[in-house]
Tab-separated table of C-alpha atoms and ligand atoms in Angstrom:
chain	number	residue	atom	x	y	z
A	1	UNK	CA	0.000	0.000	0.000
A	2	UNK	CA	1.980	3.414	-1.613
A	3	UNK	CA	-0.087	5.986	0.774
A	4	UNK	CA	2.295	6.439	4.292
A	5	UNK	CA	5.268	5.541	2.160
A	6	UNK	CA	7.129	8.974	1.900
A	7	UNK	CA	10.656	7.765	0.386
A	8	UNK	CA	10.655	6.581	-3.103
A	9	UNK	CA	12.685	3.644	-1.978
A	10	UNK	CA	10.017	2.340	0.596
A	11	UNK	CA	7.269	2.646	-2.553
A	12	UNK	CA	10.031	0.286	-4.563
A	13	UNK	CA	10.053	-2.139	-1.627
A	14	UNK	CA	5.799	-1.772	-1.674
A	15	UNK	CA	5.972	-3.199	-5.211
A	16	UNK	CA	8.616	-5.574	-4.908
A	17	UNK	CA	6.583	-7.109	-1.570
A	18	UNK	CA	3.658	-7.603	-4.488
A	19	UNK	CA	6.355	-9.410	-7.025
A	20	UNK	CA	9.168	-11.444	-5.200
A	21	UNK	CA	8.079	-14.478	-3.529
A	22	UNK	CA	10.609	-16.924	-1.026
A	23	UNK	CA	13.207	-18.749	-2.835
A	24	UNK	CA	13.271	-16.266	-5.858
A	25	UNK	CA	16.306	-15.012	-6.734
A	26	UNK	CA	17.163	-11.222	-7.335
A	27	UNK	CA	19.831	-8.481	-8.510
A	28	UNK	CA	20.447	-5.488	-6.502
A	29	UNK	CA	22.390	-3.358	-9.677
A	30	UNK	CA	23.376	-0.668	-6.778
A	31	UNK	CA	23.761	-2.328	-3.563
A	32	UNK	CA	25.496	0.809	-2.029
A	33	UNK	CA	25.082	0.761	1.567
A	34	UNK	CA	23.093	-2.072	1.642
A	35	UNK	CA	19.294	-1.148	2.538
A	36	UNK	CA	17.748	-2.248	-0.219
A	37	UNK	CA	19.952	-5.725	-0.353
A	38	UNK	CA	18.765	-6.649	3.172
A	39	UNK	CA	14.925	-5.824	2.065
A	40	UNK	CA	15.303	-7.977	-1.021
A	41	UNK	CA	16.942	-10.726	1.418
A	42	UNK	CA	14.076	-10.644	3.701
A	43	UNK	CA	11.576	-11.205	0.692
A	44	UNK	CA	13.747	-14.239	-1.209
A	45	UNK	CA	15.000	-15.821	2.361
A	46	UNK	CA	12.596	-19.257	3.673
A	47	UNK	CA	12.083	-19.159	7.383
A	48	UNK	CA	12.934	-22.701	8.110
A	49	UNK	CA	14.641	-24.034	4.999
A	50	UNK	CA	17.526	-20.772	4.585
A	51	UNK	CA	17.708	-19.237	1.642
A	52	UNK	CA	15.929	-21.041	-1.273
A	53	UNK	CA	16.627	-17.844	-3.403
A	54	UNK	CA	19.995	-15.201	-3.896
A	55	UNK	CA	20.600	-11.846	-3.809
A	56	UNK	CA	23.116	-10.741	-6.530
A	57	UNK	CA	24.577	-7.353	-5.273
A	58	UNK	CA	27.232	-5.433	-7.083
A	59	UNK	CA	28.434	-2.161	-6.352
A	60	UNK	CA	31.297	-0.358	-8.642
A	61	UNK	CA	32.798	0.648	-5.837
A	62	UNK	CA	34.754	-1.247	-2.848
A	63	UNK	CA	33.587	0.641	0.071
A	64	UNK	CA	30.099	0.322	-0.909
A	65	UNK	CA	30.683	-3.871	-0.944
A	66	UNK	CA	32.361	-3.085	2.300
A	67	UNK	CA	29.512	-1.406	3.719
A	68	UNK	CA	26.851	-3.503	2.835
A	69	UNK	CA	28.512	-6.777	3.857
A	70	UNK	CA	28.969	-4.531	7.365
A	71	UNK	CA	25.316	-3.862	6.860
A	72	UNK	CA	24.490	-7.743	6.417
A	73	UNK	CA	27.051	-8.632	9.518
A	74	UNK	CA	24.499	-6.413	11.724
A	75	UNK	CA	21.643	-7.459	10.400
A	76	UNK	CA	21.241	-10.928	10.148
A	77	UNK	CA	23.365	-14.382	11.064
A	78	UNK	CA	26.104	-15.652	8.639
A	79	UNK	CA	23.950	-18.316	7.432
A	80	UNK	CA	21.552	-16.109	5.996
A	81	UNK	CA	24.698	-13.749	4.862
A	82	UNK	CA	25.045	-16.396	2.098
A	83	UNK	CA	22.314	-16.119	0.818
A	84	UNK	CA	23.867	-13.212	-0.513
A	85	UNK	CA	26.269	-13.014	-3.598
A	86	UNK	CA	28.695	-9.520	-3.763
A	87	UNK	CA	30.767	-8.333	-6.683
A	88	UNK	CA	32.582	-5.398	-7.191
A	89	UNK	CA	31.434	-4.839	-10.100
A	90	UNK	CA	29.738	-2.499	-13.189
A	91	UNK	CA	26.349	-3.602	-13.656
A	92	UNK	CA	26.398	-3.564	-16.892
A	93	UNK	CA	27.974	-7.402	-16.349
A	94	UNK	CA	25.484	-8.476	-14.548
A	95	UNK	CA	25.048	-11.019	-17.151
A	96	UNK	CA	28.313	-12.805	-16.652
A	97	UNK	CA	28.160	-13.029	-12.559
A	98	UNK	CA	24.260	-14.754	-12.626
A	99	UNK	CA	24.543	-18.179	-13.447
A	100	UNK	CA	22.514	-19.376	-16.842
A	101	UNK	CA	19.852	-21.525	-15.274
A	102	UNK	CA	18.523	-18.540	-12.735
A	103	UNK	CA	15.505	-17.486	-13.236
A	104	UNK	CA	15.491	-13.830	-12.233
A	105	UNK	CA	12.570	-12.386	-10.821
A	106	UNK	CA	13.728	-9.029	-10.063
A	107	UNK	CA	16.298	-6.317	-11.156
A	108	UNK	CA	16.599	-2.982	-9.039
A	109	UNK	CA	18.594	-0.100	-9.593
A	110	UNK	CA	18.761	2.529	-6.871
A	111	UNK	CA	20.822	5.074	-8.975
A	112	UNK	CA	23.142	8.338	-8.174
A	113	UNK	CA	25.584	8.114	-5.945
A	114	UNK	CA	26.325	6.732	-2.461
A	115	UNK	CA	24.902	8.504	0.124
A	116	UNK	CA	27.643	9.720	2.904
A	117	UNK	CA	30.541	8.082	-0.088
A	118	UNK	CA	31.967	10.316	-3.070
A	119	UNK	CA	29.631	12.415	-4.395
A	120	UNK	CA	31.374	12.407	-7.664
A	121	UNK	CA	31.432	8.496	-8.005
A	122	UNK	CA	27.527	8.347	-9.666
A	123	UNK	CA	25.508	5.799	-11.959
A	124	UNK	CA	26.138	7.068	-15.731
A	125	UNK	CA	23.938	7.030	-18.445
A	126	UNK	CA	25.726	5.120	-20.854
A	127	UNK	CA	26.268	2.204	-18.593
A	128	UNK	CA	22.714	2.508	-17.416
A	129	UNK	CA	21.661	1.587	-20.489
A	130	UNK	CA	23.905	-1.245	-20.747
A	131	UNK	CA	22.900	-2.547	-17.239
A	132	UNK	CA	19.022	-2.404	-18.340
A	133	UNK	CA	19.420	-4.275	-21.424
A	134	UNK	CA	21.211	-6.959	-19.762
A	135	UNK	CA	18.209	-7.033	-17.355
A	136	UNK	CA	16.123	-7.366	-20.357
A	137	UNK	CA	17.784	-9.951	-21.379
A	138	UNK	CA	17.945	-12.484	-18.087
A	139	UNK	CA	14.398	-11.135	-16.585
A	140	UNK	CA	12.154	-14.004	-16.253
A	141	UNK	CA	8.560	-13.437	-17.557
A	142	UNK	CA	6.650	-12.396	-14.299
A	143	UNK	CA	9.765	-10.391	-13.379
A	144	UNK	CA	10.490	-6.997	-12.741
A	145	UNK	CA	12.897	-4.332	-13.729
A	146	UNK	CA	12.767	-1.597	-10.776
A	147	UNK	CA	14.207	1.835	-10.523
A	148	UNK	CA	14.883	4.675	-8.295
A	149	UNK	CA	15.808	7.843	-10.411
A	150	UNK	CA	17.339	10.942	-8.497
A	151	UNK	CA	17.330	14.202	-10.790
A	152	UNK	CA	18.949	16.855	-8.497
A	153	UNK	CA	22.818	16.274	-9.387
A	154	UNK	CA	24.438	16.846	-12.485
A	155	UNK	CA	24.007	14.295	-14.909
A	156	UNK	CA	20.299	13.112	-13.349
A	157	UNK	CA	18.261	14.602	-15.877
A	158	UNK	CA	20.362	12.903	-18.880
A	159	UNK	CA	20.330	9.574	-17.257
A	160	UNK	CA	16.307	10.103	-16.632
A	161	UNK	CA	15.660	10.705	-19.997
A	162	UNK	CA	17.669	7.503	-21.135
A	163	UNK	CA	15.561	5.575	-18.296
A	164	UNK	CA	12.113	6.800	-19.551
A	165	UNK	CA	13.325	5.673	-23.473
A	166	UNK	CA	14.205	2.538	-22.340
A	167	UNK	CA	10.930	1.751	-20.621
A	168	UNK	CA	8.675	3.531	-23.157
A	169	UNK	CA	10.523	1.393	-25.943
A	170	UNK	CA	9.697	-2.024	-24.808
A	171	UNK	CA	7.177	-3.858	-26.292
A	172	UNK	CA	3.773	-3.757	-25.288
A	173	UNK	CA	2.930	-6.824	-25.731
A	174	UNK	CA	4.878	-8.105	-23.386
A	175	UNK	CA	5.664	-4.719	-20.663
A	176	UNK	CA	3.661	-2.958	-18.597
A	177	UNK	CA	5.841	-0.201	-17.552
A	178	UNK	CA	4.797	2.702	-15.084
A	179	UNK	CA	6.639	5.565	-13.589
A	180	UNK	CA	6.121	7.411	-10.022
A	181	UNK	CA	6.281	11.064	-9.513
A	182	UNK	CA	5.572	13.035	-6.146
A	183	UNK	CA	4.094	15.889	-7.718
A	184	UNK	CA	3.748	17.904	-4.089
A	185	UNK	CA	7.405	17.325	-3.179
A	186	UNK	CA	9.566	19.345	-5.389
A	187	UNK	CA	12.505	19.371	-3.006
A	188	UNK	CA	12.444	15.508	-3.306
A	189	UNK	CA	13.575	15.270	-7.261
A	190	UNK	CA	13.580	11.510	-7.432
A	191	UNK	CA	11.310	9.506	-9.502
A	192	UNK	CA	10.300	5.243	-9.007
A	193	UNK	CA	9.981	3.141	-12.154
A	194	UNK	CA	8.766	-0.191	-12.689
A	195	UNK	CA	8.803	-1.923	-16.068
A	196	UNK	CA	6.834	-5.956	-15.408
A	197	UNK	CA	7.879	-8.371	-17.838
A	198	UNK	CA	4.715	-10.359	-18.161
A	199	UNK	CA	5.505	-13.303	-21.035
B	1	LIG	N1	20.838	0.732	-2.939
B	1	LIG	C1	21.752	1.451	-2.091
B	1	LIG	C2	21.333	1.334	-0.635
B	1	LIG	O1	20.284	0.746	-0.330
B	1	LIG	O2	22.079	1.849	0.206
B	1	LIG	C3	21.996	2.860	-2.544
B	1	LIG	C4	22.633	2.973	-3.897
B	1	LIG	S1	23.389	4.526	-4.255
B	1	LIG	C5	22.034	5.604	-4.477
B	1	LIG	C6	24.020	4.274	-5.882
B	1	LIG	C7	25.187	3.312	-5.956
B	1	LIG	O3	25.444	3.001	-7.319
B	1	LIG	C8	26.491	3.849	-5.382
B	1	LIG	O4	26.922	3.061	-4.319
B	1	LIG	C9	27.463	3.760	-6.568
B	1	LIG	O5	28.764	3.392	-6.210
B	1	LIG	C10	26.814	2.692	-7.421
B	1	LIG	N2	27.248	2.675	-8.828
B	1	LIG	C11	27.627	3.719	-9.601
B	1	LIG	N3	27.929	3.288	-10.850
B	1	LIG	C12	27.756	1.942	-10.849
B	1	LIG	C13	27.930	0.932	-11.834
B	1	LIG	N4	28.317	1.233	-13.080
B	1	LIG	N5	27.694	-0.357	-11.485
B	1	LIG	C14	27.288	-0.666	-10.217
B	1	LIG	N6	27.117	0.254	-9.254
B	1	LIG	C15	27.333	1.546	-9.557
């Protein structure tokens, strides 16, 4: 339920609640500090049985795979931990870190930059795109491509606009792909996406 949600990464998790189901297994493109890695863990991760499902998370950068892990140490026991896959890594190889057989149900990208990390480190456009169309490729039908766009730094507008293509550009037939806007919170330039591969 969206309404009470005020961050556009706690309306991501809404949806994702609605899509990811125990034992599925799912790519966090931006794991970062590692908030939205433990919330996808929490959906893929069986009570009794351990994980069922993985959590691919890649980060570009080293202190952001050292912060999440930190994150992970906190939050839950080293069992569970394994459940989770890191790589240092662009996401635009996603493709060659997620073994051939998954079936992915779910892609996010939480882009921009690390909060409380370099400022100047960000998500680019051009590898964006990349990172999508690799998601594209190992979705499974069912699945979902998620996105969290912030527009406020340089380079966010640019990297919107190649978002919004992407999406509007894939086919009908088989897409169904919304975007999120807080139209009363103009201080808050970020913007959800979510594009549902159905067949
Ligand atoms: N999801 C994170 C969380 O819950 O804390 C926040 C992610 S932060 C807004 C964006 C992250 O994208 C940064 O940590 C940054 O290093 C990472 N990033 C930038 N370019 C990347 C790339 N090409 N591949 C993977 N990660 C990248």
């Amino acid at each position: 339920y969206l309404f009470g949600r005020k961050k556009a990464t706690e309306v991501a998790h809404v949806v994702w609640e609605q899509v990811i189901q125990k034992g599925d297994t799912v790519i966090d493109a931006t794991c970062g500090n590692g908030n939205d890695t433990l919330a996808m863990l929490k959906m893929v991760m069986h009570d009794s049985v351990g994980c069922g499902g993985y959590v691919y998370a890649m980060d570009i950068q080293k202190d952001a795979i050292e912060s999440t892990s930190s994150l992970l140490d906190q939050a839950v026991g080293s069992k569970e931990k394994e459940c989770v896959k890191l790589f240092n890594l662009c996401h635009s190889k996603m493709g060659e870190i997620v073994p051939e057989n998954a079936r992915v149900r779910m892609v996010a990208f939480n882009l921009g930059y690390l909060p409380g990390g370099n400022k100047s480190i960000i998500t680019l456009s051009d590898t964006t795109l990349s990172a999508l169309k690799a998601a594209e490729r190992i979705l499974k039908p069912g699945g979902l491509i998620s996105l969290v766009v912030y527009i406020g730094h340089p380079g966010g507008r640019e990297e919107l606009e190649v978002v919004e293509a992407f999406g509007s550009g894939l086919p009908v037939s088989d897409w169904i792909c919304c975007k999120f806007q807080m139209l009363n919170r103009p201080l808050a330039p970020v913007l959800v996406f979510m594009f549902k591969r159905e067949n």
